[in-house]
Amino acid sequence: MEEFRPVIVDHVVIRLCTSGKVSPAGFTTDDTGCRMDHDTLRTFLAAYENRMLTLAHHPGAGRRASYRTALTIQARHLAAVITGRDPAYLPIGWR
């Protein structure tokens, strides 16, 4: 589902960083890695959920659908390819 990463997650992260809603102060690092603090995580999840509700045209469905619904449509299409019901996987070309 890599085709969704730029339009969902990358968009959310870039928007949060450029708007100043998320900053390095919202993270802690130690020997085990980097972690978001509670407020930063809540900010990210709220923005992510809002993005998942955004409507966009889904060419395969021929209609507007939320990104969450588009993920489901693509997952079902992939399952159909794997089981032989569809001949080839057709990724979405987002504009």
Coordinates of N, CA and C in Angstrom, one line a residue:
M1 N 0.8 -1.2 0.0 CA 0.0 0.0 0.0 C 0.9 1.3 0.0
E2 N 2.1 1.1 -0.5 CA 3.0 2.2 -0.6 C 2.4 3.4 -1.4
E3 N 1.5 3.1 -2.3 CA 1.0 4.2 -3.1 C 0.2 5.2 -2.2
F4 N -0.2 4.8 -1.0 CA -0.9 5.7 -0.1 C 0.0 6.5 0.8
R5 N 1.2 6.1 1.0 CA 2.1 6.8 2.0 C 2.3 8.3 1.7
P6 N 2.6 8.6 0.4 CA 2.8 10.1 0.2 C 1.6 10.9 0.4
V7 N 0.4 10.4 0.1 CA -0.8 11.3 0.2 C -1.4 11.3 1.5
I8 N -1.0 10.3 2.4 CA -1.6 10.2 3.7 C -0.6 10.6 4.7
V9 N 0.4 9.7 5.0 CA 1.3 9.9 6.1 C 2.3 11.1 5.8
D10 N 2.9 11.1 4.7 CA 3.9 12.1 4.4 C 3.2 13.5 4.5
H11 N 2.0 13.6 3.9 CA 1.2 14.8 3.9 C 1.0 15.3 5.4
V12 N 0.6 14.4 6.2 CA 0.3 14.7 7.6 C 1.6 15.2 8.3
V13 N 2.6 14.4 8.2 CA 3.9 14.8 8.9 C 4.4 16.1 8.4
I14 N 4.5 16.4 7.1 CA 5.0 17.6 6.6 C 4.1 18.8 7.1
R15 N 2.8 18.6 7.0 CA 1.9 19.7 7.4 C 2.1 20.0 8.9
L16 N 2.2 19.0 9.8 CA 2.4 19.2 11.2 C 3.7 19.9 11.5
C17 N 4.7 19.5 10.8 CA 6.0 20.1 11.0 C 6.1 21.5 10.5
T18 N 5.6 21.8 9.3 CA 5.7 23.1 8.8 C 4.7 24.1 9.5
S19 N 3.7 23.6 10.1 CA 2.7 24.5 10.8 C 3.2 24.7 12.3
G20 N 4.2 24.0 12.7 CA 4.7 24.1 14.1 C 3.9 23.3 15.1
K21 N 2.9 22.5 14.7 CA 2.2 21.8 15.6 C 3.0 20.6 16.2
V22 N 4.0 20.2 15.5 CA 4.9 19.2 16.0 C 6.3 19.7 15.8
S23 N 7.1 19.5 16.9 CA 8.5 20.0 16.8 C 9.4 19.0 17.5
P24 N 10.7 19.1 17.4 CA 11.6 18.2 18.1 C 11.4 18.1 19.6
A25 N 10.9 19.2 20.2 CA 10.6 19.1 21.6 C 9.6 18.1 22.0
G26 N 8.8 17.6 21.0 CA 7.8 16.6 21.3 C 8.3 15.2 21.3
F27 N 9.6 15.0 21.2 CA 10.2 13.7 21.1 C 11.3 13.5 22.1
T28 N 11.5 12.3 22.5 CA 12.6 12.0 23.4 C 13.4 10.9 22.8
T29 N 14.7 10.9 23.0 CA 15.5 9.8 22.5 C 16.4 9.3 23.6
D30 N 16.6 8.0 23.5 CA 17.5 7.3 24.4 C 18.2 6.1 23.7
D31 N 18.8 5.2 24.4 CA 19.5 4.1 23.8 C 18.6 3.2 23.0
T32 N 17.3 3.2 23.3 CA 16.3 2.3 22.6 C 15.7 2.9 21.4
G33 N 15.8 4.2 21.2 CA 15.3 4.9 20.0 C 14.7 6.2 20.3
C34 N 13.7 6.6 19.5 CA 13.0 7.9 19.6 C 11.6 7.6 19.8
R35 N 11.0 8.5 20.7 CA 9.5 8.3 21.0 C 8.8 9.7 21.0
M36 N 7.6 9.7 20.6 CA 6.7 10.8 20.7 C 6.2 10.9 22.1
D37 N 6.1 12.2 22.6 CA 5.5 12.3 23.9 C 3.9 12.2 23.7
H38 N 3.2 12.2 24.8 CA 1.8 11.9 24.7 C 1.0 13.0 23.9
D39 N 1.3 14.3 24.1 CA 0.7 15.3 23.4 C 1.0 15.3 21.9
T40 N 2.2 15.0 21.6 CA 2.6 14.9 20.1 C 1.9 13.8 19.5
L41 N 1.8 12.6 20.2 CA 1.1 11.5 19.6 C -0.3 11.8 19.4
R42 N -1.0 12.5 20.3 CA -2.4 12.9 20.2 C -2.6 13.8 19.0
T43 N -1.7 14.8 18.8 CA -1.7 15.7 17.7 C -1.6 14.9 16.4
F44 N -0.6 14.0 16.3 CA -0.4 13.3 15.1 C -1.6 12.4 14.8
L45 N -2.1 11.7 15.8 CA -3.3 10.8 15.5 C -4.5 11.6 15.1
A46 N -4.8 12.7 15.7 CA -5.9 13.6 15.3 C -5.8 14.0 13.8
A47 N -4.6 14.4 13.4 CA -4.3 14.9 12.1 C -4.4 13.7 11.1
Y48 N -3.9 12.6 11.5 CA -4.0 11.4 10.7 C -5.4 10.9 10.5
E49 N -6.2 10.9 11.5 CA -7.6 10.5 11.4 C -8.3 11.5 10.5
N50 N -8.1 12.8 10.6 CA -8.7 13.8 9.8 C -8.3 13.5 8.3
R51 N -7.1 13.2 8.0 CA -6.6 12.9 6.7 C -7.3 11.7 6.1
M52 N -7.5 10.6 7.0 CA -8.1 9.4 6.5 C -9.6 9.6 6.1
L53 N -10.2 10.7 6.6 CA -11.6 11.0 6.3 C -11.7 11.9 5.1
T54 N -10.6 12.4 4.6 CA -10.6 13.3 3.4 C -11.0 12.5 2.2
L55 N -11.9 13.1 1.4 CA -12.4 12.5 0.2 C -11.5 12.8 -1.0
A56 N -11.3 11.8 -1.8 CA -10.5 12.0 -3.1 C -11.1 11.1 -4.1
H57 N -10.9 11.4 -5.4 CA -11.4 10.6 -6.5 C -10.6 9.3 -6.6
H58 N -11.3 8.2 -6.5 CA -10.7 6.9 -6.7 C -11.1 6.4 -8.1
P59 N -10.0 6.4 -9.0 CA -10.3 6.0 -10.4 C -10.9 4.6 -10.5
G60 N -10.5 3.7 -9.8 CA -11.0 2.3 -9.9 C -12.4 2.2 -9.5
A61 N -12.8 3.0 -8.5 CA -14.2 2.9 -8.0 C -15.1 3.9 -8.8
G62 N -14.4 4.8 -9.5 CA -15.2 5.8 -10.3 C -16.0 6.8 -9.5
R63 N -15.5 7.0 -8.3 CA -16.3 7.9 -7.4 C -15.3 8.5 -6.3
R64 N -15.8 9.5 -5.6 CA -15.0 10.0 -4.5 C -15.1 9.1 -3.3
A65 N -14.0 8.9 -2.6 CA -14.1 8.0 -1.4 C -13.1 8.5 -0.4
S66 N -13.3 8.3 0.8 CA -12.3 8.7 1.8 C -11.0 7.8 1.6
Y67 N -9.9 8.3 2.1 CA -8.7 7.6 2.0 C -8.8 6.2 2.7
R68 N -9.6 6.2 3.8 CA -9.8 4.9 4.5 C -10.5 3.9 3.6
T69 N -11.5 4.4 2.9 CA -12.3 3.5 2.0 C -11.4 3.1 0.8
A70 N -10.6 4.1 0.3 CA -9.8 3.8 -0.8 C -8.8 2.7 -0.5
L71 N -8.2 2.7 0.8 CA -7.3 1.6 1.2 C -8.1 0.3 1.2
T72 N -9.3 0.3 1.6 CA -10.1 -1.0 1.6 C -10.3 -1.5 0.2
I73 N -10.7 -0.5 -0.7 CA -10.9 -0.9 -2.1 C -9.6 -1.5 -2.7
Q74 N -8.5 -0.9 -2.4 CA -7.2 -1.4 -3.0 C -6.8 -2.7 -2.4
A75 N -7.1 -2.9 -1.1 CA -6.8 -4.2 -0.5 C -7.6 -5.3 -1.1
R76 N -8.9 -5.0 -1.3 CA -9.8 -6.0 -2.0 C -9.3 -6.3 -3.4
H77 N -8.8 -5.3 -4.1 CA -8.3 -5.5 -5.5 C -7.1 -6.3 -5.4
L78 N -6.2 -6.1 -4.5 CA -5.0 -6.9 -4.3 C -5.3 -8.3 -4.0
A79 N -6.3 -8.6 -3.2 CA -6.8 -9.9 -2.8 C -7.3 -10.6 -4.1
A80 N -8.0 -9.8 -4.9 CA -8.6 -10.4 -6.1 C -7.5 -10.8 -7.1
V81 N -6.4 -10.0 -7.2 CA -5.3 -10.4 -8.0 C -4.6 -11.7 -7.5
I82 N -4.4 -11.7 -6.2 CA -3.7 -12.9 -5.6 C -4.5 -14.2 -5.8
T83 N -5.8 -14.1 -5.7 CA -6.7 -15.2 -5.9 C -7.0 -15.5 -7.3
G84 N -6.6 -14.7 -8.3 CA -6.8 -14.9 -9.7 C -8.1 -14.3 -10.2
R85 N -8.8 -13.6 -9.4 CA -10.1 -13.0 -10.0 C -9.8 -11.8 -10.8
D86 N -8.7 -11.1 -10.6 CA -8.3 -9.9 -11.4 C -7.0 -10.3 -12.0
P87 N -6.7 -9.9 -13.3 CA -5.5 -10.3 -13.9 C -4.2 -9.6 -13.4
A88 N -4.3 -8.3 -13.0 CA -3.1 -7.6 -12.6 C -3.5 -6.5 -11.6
Y89 N -2.6 -6.2 -10.8 CA -2.8 -5.1 -9.8 C -2.6 -3.7 -10.5
L90 N -3.6 -2.9 -10.3 CA -3.6 -1.5 -10.9 C -3.4 -0.5 -9.7
P91 N -2.2 0.0 -9.5 CA -2.1 1.0 -8.5 C -2.8 2.3 -8.8
I92 N -3.1 3.1 -7.8 CA -3.7 4.4 -8.0 C -2.6 5.4 -8.3
G93 N -2.9 6.2 -9.3 CA -2.0 7.3 -9.7 C -2.5 8.6 -9.1
W94 N -2.1 9.0 -7.9 CA -2.6 10.2 -7.3 C -2.0 11.4 -8.0
R95 N -2.8 12.5 -8.1 CA -2.3 13.7 -8.7 C -1.6 14.5 -7.7

